Amino acid sequence: MALVFVYGTLKQGQPNHKVLLDCANGFAAFQGRGRTAKPYPLVIAGEHNIPWLLHLPGRGHCVLGEIYRVDEHMLGFLDDFEGCPDMYQRTKVQVEVLTWEGKGFPGDSVQCFLYSTAIYPPEWVHLPYHESYDSEGPHGLRYNPRENR
């Protein structure tokens, strides 16, 4: 089992959350909410208004998201879903725990896998940075779901 931190369309209430609930993809259990211990630029970019966490630690905001415990099957599914390693790269980051609903409170922080990207157009660095993502947020950039592409 591994911990995964999600900050975009996989969060509860977001367009792709359903893949975490589908047992055919593996096991995933919500553990709590957190934020990255280091700041990162979270931008909304591209033709489909996808949230991207740029792998530039130290820039941007400490990003808010959700922590899930997943099995190896779900981790493999998420790698494919996130286009790892071509679109996103899976790395380990420290996440500050804000709330915990899982068994056995882990303490103030946990190490989680996170999908970020080091491969992006240079102009994305100049886009607005977000602390958290909501596909219907005030940014006005509506996410185009995969099924509509």
Coordinates of N, CA and C in Angstrom, one line a residue:
M1 N 0.8 -1.2 0.0 CA 0.0 0.0 0.0 C 0.9 1.2 0.0
A2 N 0.4 2.3 -0.6 CA 1.1 3.5 -0.7 C 0.1 4.7 -0.5
L3 N 0.7 5.8 -0.2 CA -0.1 7.1 0.0 C 0.1 7.9 -1.3
V4 N -1.0 8.4 -1.8 CA -1.0 9.3 -3.0 C -1.7 10.6 -2.6
F5 N -1.1 11.7 -3.0 CA -1.7 13.0 -2.8 C -2.2 13.5 -4.1
V6 N -3.5 13.8 -4.1 CA -4.2 14.4 -5.3 C -4.6 15.8 -5.1
Y7 N -4.5 16.6 -6.1 CA -4.7 18.1 -6.0 C -5.6 18.6 -7.1
G8 N -6.0 17.8 -8.0 CA -6.8 18.3 -9.2 C -8.1 17.6 -9.4
T9 N -8.2 17.0 -10.6 CA -9.5 16.4 -11.1 C -9.8 15.1 -10.4
L10 N -8.9 14.6 -9.6 CA -9.1 13.3 -8.9 C -9.7 13.5 -7.5
K11 N -9.7 14.8 -7.0 CA -10.3 15.1 -5.7 C -11.8 14.8 -5.7
Q12 N -12.3 14.6 -4.5 CA -13.8 14.5 -4.3 C -14.5 15.7 -4.9
G13 N -15.6 15.4 -5.6 CA -16.4 16.4 -6.3 C -15.8 16.9 -7.6
Q14 N -14.7 16.4 -8.0 CA -14.1 16.8 -9.3 C -14.3 15.7 -10.4
P15 N -14.2 16.1 -11.7 CA -14.6 15.3 -12.8 C -14.0 13.9 -12.9
N16 N -12.8 13.6 -12.4 CA -12.2 12.3 -12.5 C -12.2 11.5 -11.2
H17 N -12.8 12.0 -10.2 CA -12.8 11.3 -8.9 C -13.3 9.9 -9.0
K18 N -14.2 9.7 -9.9 CA -14.9 8.4 -10.1 C -13.9 7.2 -10.3
V19 N -12.7 7.5 -10.9 CA -11.7 6.5 -11.2 C -11.1 5.9 -9.9
L20 N -11.1 6.7 -8.8 CA -10.6 6.3 -7.5 C -11.7 5.4 -6.8
L21 N -12.9 5.5 -7.2 CA -14.0 4.7 -6.6 C -14.2 3.4 -7.3
D22 N -13.7 3.3 -8.5 CA -13.9 2.1 -9.4 C -13.0 0.9 -8.9
C23 N -13.6 -0.1 -8.3 CA -12.8 -1.2 -7.8 C -12.0 -1.9 -8.9
A24 N -12.5 -1.8 -10.2 CA -11.8 -2.5 -11.3 C -10.4 -1.9 -11.5
N25 N -10.2 -0.6 -11.0 CA -8.9 0.1 -11.1 C -8.0 -0.3 -10.0
G26 N -8.5 -0.9 -8.9 CA -7.7 -1.2 -7.7 C -8.4 -0.6 -6.5
F27 N -7.7 -0.6 -5.4 CA -8.2 -0.1 -4.1 C -7.7 1.3 -3.8
A28 N -8.6 2.2 -3.4 CA -8.2 3.5 -3.0 C -9.1 3.9 -1.8
A29 N -8.6 4.4 -0.7 CA -9.3 4.8 0.4 C -8.9 6.2 0.8
F30 N -9.9 7.1 1.0 CA -9.6 8.5 1.4 C -9.0 8.4 2.8
Q31 N -7.9 9.1 3.1 CA -7.3 9.2 4.4 C -7.4 10.5 5.1
G32 N -7.4 11.6 4.3 CA -7.5 12.9 4.9 C -7.1 14.0 3.9
R33 N -7.0 15.2 4.4 CA -6.7 16.4 3.6 C -5.3 16.9 4.0
G34 N -4.6 17.5 3.1 CA -3.3 18.0 3.4 C -2.9 19.1 2.4
R35 N -1.6 19.5 2.6 CA -1.0 20.4 1.7 C 0.5 20.1 1.5
T36 N 1.0 20.4 0.4 CA 2.4 20.1 0.2 C 3.2 20.9 1.2
A37 N 4.3 20.3 1.7 CA 5.1 21.0 2.7 C 5.9 22.1 2.0
K38 N 6.3 21.9 0.7 CA 7.0 22.9 -0.1 C 6.0 23.6 -1.0
P39 N 6.2 24.8 -1.4 CA 5.4 25.4 -2.4 C 5.7 24.9 -3.8
Y40 N 4.7 24.8 -4.7 CA 4.8 24.4 -6.1 C 3.9 25.3 -6.9
P41 N 4.2 25.6 -8.1 CA 3.2 26.2 -9.0 C 2.2 25.3 -9.5
L42 N 0.9 25.5 -9.1 CA -0.2 24.8 -9.7 C -0.9 25.7 -10.7
V43 N -0.9 25.3 -11.9 CA -1.4 26.1 -13.0 C -2.5 25.3 -13.7
I44 N -3.4 26.1 -14.4 CA -4.4 25.5 -15.3 C -4.0 25.8 -16.7
A45 N -3.7 24.8 -17.5 CA -3.1 25.1 -18.8 C -3.6 24.1 -19.9
G46 N -3.2 24.5 -21.1 CA -3.5 23.6 -22.2 C -4.9 23.7 -22.8
E47 N -5.1 23.0 -23.9 CA -6.3 23.1 -24.6 C -7.5 22.6 -23.8
H48 N -7.3 21.7 -22.8 CA -8.4 21.2 -22.0 C -8.5 21.7 -20.6
N49 N -7.7 22.8 -20.3 CA -7.7 23.4 -19.0 C -7.4 22.4 -17.9
I50 N -6.3 21.7 -18.0 CA -5.9 20.7 -17.1 C -5.1 21.3 -16.0
P51 N -5.3 20.9 -14.7 CA -4.5 21.4 -13.6 C -3.1 20.6 -13.7
W52 N -2.1 21.4 -13.7 CA -0.7 20.9 -13.7 C 0.1 21.4 -12.5
L53 N 0.7 20.5 -11.8 CA 1.6 21.0 -10.7 C 3.0 20.9 -11.3
L54 N 3.6 22.0 -11.5 CA 4.9 22.1 -12.2 C 6.0 21.7 -11.1
H55 N 6.9 20.8 -11.5 CA 7.9 20.4 -10.6 C 9.0 21.5 -10.5
L56 N 8.6 22.5 -9.7 CA 9.5 23.6 -9.4 C 9.4 23.9 -7.9
P57 N 9.8 23.0 -7.0 CA 9.7 23.2 -5.6 C 10.3 24.5 -5.2
G58 N 9.5 25.2 -4.3 CA 10.0 26.5 -3.8 C 9.3 27.7 -4.4
R59 N 8.6 27.4 -5.5 CA 7.8 28.5 -6.2 C 6.3 28.2 -6.1
G60 N 5.5 29.3 -6.1 CA 4.1 29.1 -6.0 C 3.6 29.0 -4.6
H61 N 2.6 28.1 -4.4 CA 2.0 28.0 -3.1 C 2.1 26.5 -2.5
C62 N 1.9 26.4 -1.2 CA 1.7 25.0 -0.7 C 0.4 24.6 -1.1
V63 N 0.3 23.6 -1.9 CA -0.9 23.2 -2.6 C -1.8 22.3 -1.8
L64 N -3.1 22.6 -1.7 CA -4.1 21.8 -1.0 C -4.6 20.6 -1.8
G65 N -4.8 19.5 -1.1 CA -5.3 18.3 -1.8 C -5.8 17.3 -0.8
E66 N -5.9 16.0 -1.3 CA -6.4 14.9 -0.6 C -5.4 13.8 -0.6
I67 N -5.4 13.0 0.5 CA -4.5 11.9 0.7 C -5.3 10.6 0.6
Y68 N -4.8 9.7 -0.3 CA -5.4 8.4 -0.4 C -4.4 7.3 -0.2
R69 N -4.9 6.2 0.4 CA -4.1 5.0 0.5 C -4.6 4.1 -0.6
V70 N -3.6 3.7 -1.5 CA -3.9 2.9 -2.7 C -3.1 1.6 -2.7
D71 N -3.6 0.6 -3.4 CA -2.8 -0.6 -3.6 C -2.0 -0.5 -4.9
E72 N -1.2 -1.5 -5.1 CA -0.3 -1.5 -6.3 C -1.1 -1.4 -7.6
H73 N -2.2 -2.1 -7.6 CA -3.1 -2.1 -8.9 C -3.5 -0.7 -9.2
M74 N -4.0 0.0 -8.1 CA -4.5 1.4 -8.4 C -3.3 2.3 -8.7
L75 N -2.2 2.1 -8.1 CA -1.0 2.9 -8.4 C -0.6 2.8 -9.9
G76 N -0.7 1.5 -10.4 CA -0.4 1.3 -11.8 C -1.4 1.9 -12.7
F77 N -2.7 1.8 -12.3 CA -3.8 2.5 -13.0 C -3.5 4.0 -13.1
L78 N -3.2 4.6 -11.9 CA -3.0 6.0 -11.9 C -1.8 6.4 -12.8
D79 N -0.7 5.6 -12.8 CA 0.4 5.9 -13.6 C -0.1 6.0 -15.1
D80 N -0.9 5.0 -15.5 CA -1.4 5.1 -16.9 C -2.4 6.2 -17.1
F81 N -3.3 6.5 -16.1 CA -4.2 7.5 -16.2 C -3.6 8.9 -16.4
E82 N -2.5 9.1 -15.6 CA -1.8 10.4 -15.6 C -0.7 10.5 -16.7
G83 N -0.6 9.4 -17.5 CA 0.4 9.5 -18.6 C 1.8 9.5 -18.1
C84 N 2.0 8.8 -17.1 CA 3.4 8.7 -16.4 C 4.2 7.7 -17.2
P85 N 5.4 8.1 -17.6 CA 6.2 9.3 -17.2 C 6.2 10.5 -18.3
D86 N 5.4 10.3 -19.4 CA 5.5 11.3 -20.4 C 4.8 12.7 -20.1
M87 N 3.6 12.6 -19.5 CA 2.9 13.8 -19.2 C 3.2 14.3 -17.8
Y88 N 3.0 13.4 -16.8 CA 3.3 13.6 -15.4 C 4.4 12.6 -15.0
Q89 N 5.1 13.0 -13.9 CA 6.1 12.1 -13.3 C 5.6 11.9 -11.9
R90 N 5.7 10.6 -11.4 CA 5.3 10.3 -10.1 C 6.6 10.5 -9.2
T91 N 6.5 11.4 -8.2 CA 7.6 11.6 -7.3 C 7.0 11.5 -5.8
K92 N 7.9 11.4 -4.9 CA 7.5 11.5 -3.5 C 7.8 12.9 -2.9
V93 N 6.8 13.3 -2.2 CA 6.8 14.6 -1.6 C 6.3 14.5 -0.1
Q94 N 6.7 15.5 0.7 CA 6.2 15.5 2.1 C 4.9 16.4 2.0
V95 N 3.9 15.8 2.7 CA 2.6 16.5 2.8 C 2.2 16.7 4.2
E96 N 1.9 18.0 4.5 CA 1.4 18.3 5.9 C 0.0 17.8 6.0
V97 N -0.3 17.1 7.1 CA -1.7 16.6 7.3 C -2.5 17.7 8.0
L98 N -3.6 18.0 7.3 CA -4.6 19.0 7.9 C -5.7 18.3 8.6
T99 N -6.3 17.2 8.1 CA -7.3 16.4 8.7 C -7.0 14.9 8.4
W100 N -7.3 14.0 9.3 CA -7.1 12.6 9.0 C -8.3 11.8 9.4
E101 N -8.8 11.0 8.5 CA -9.9 10.1 8.8 C -9.5 8.6 8.7
G102 N -8.3 8.4 8.2 CA -7.8 7.0 8.1 C -7.5 6.4 9.5
K103 N -7.1 5.2 9.5 CA -6.7 4.5 10.8 C -5.3 5.0 11.1
G104 N -5.1 5.1 12.4 CA -3.7 5.5 12.9 C -3.2 6.8 12.4
F105 N -3.5 7.9 13.1 CA -3.0 9.2 12.7 C -1.5 9.1 12.6
P106 N -1.0 9.6 11.4 CA 0.4 9.4 11.1 C 1.3 10.5 11.7
G107 N 0.7 11.6 12.2 CA 1.5 12.7 12.7 C 1.3 13.9 11.9
D108 N 2.2 14.9 12.0 CA 2.0 16.1 11.3 C 2.2 16.1 9.8
S109 N 3.0 15.1 9.3 CA 3.2 15.0 7.9 C 3.5 13.6 7.5
V110 N 3.2 13.3 6.2 CA 3.4 12.0 5.6 C 4.1 12.2 4.3
Q111 N 4.8 11.1 3.9 CA 5.4 11.1 2.5 C 4.4 10.5 1.6
C112 N 4.1 11.1 0.5 CA 3.1 10.7 -0.5 C 3.7 10.7 -1.9
F113 N 3.2 9.9 -2.7 CA 3.4 10.0 -4.2 C 2.5 11.1 -4.7
L114 N 3.0 11.9 -5.7 CA 2.3 13.0 -6.3 C 2.7 13.0 -7.7
Y115 N 1.7 13.4 -8.6 CA 2.0 13.5 -10.0 C 2.2 14.9 -10.4
S116 N 3.4 15.3 -10.7 CA 3.7 16.6 -11.2 C 4.4 16.5 -12.5
T117 N 4.8 17.6 -13.1 CA 5.4 17.5 -14.4 C 6.7 18.5 -14.4
A118 N 7.7 17.9 -15.0 CA 8.9 18.7 -15.3 C 9.0 19.0 -16.8
I119 N 8.0 18.6 -17.5 CA 8.0 18.7 -19.0 C 6.8 19.6 -19.4
Y120 N 7.0 20.8 -19.7 CA 5.9 21.8 -19.9 C 6.5 22.9 -20.8
P121 N 5.6 23.6 -21.5 CA 6.0 24.8 -22.2 C 6.5 25.9 -21.3
P122 N 7.6 26.6 -21.6 CA 8.2 27.6 -20.7 C 7.2 28.7 -20.3
E123 N 6.2 29.0 -21.1 CA 5.3 30.1 -20.8 C 4.4 29.7 -19.6
W124 N 4.2 28.4 -19.3 CA 3.4 28.0 -18.2 C 3.9 28.5 -16.9
V125 N 5.1 28.8 -16.7 CA 5.7 29.3 -15.5 C 5.1 30.7 -15.2
H126 N 4.6 31.4 -16.2 CA 4.1 32.8 -16.1 C 2.6 32.8 -15.9
L127 N 1.9 31.6 -15.9 CA 0.5 31.6 -15.7 C 0.2 31.8 -14.2
P128 N -1.1 32.2 -13.8 CA -1.4 32.3 -12.4 C -1.2 31.0 -11.6
Y129 N -0.7 31.1 -10.4 CA -0.5 30.0 -9.5 C -1.7 29.9 -8.6
H130 N -2.2 28.7 -8.4 CA -3.3 28.4 -7.5 C -2.9 27.6 -6.3
E131 N -3.6 27.9 -5.2 CA -3.3 27.2 -3.9 C -4.1 25.9 -3.9
S132 N -5.3 25.9 -4.6 CA -6.1 24.7 -4.7 C -6.9 24.8 -6.0
Y133 N -7.4 23.6 -6.4 CA -8.0 23.5 -7.7 C -9.5 23.1 -7.5
D134 N -10.4 23.7 -8.3 CA -11.8 23.3 -8.4 C -12.1 23.5 -9.9
S135 N -12.6 22.5 -10.6 CA -12.9 22.6 -12.0 C -14.0 23.6 -12.3
E136 N -14.8 24.0 -11.3 CA -15.8 25.0 -11.5 C -15.4 26.3 -10.7
G137 N -14.1 26.5 -10.4 CA -13.7 27.6 -9.6 C -13.8 29.0 -10.3
P138 N -13.5 30.0 -9.5 CA -13.6 31.4 -10.0 C -12.6 31.7 -11.1
H139 N -11.6 30.9 -11.4 CA -10.7 31.1 -12.5 C -11.3 31.1 -13.9
G140 N -12.5 30.5 -14.0 CA -13.3 30.6 -15.2 C -12.7 29.7 -16.3
L141 N -11.8 28.8 -16.0 CA -11.2 27.9 -17.0 C -11.8 26.5 -16.8
R142 N -12.9 26.2 -17.6 CA -13.6 25.0 -17.4 C -12.8 23.8 -17.9
Y143 N -12.7 22.8 -17.1 CA -12.0 21.6 -17.5 C -12.8 20.8 -18.6
N144 N -12.1 20.4 -19.6 CA -12.8 19.6 -20.7 C -12.6 18.1 -20.4
P145 N -13.6 17.4 -19.9 CA -13.4 16.0 -19.5 C -12.9 15.1 -20.7
R146 N -12.2 14.0 -20.3 CA -11.7 13.1 -21.3 C -12.7 12.6 -22.3
E147 N -13.9 12.3 -21.7 CA -15.0 11.7 -22.6 C -15.5 12.7 -23.6
N148 N -15.2 14.0 -23.5 CA -15.6 15.0 -24.4 C -14.6 15.4 -25.5
R149 N -13.4 14.8 -25.3 CA -12.3 15.2 -26.2 C -12.3 14.4 -27.5

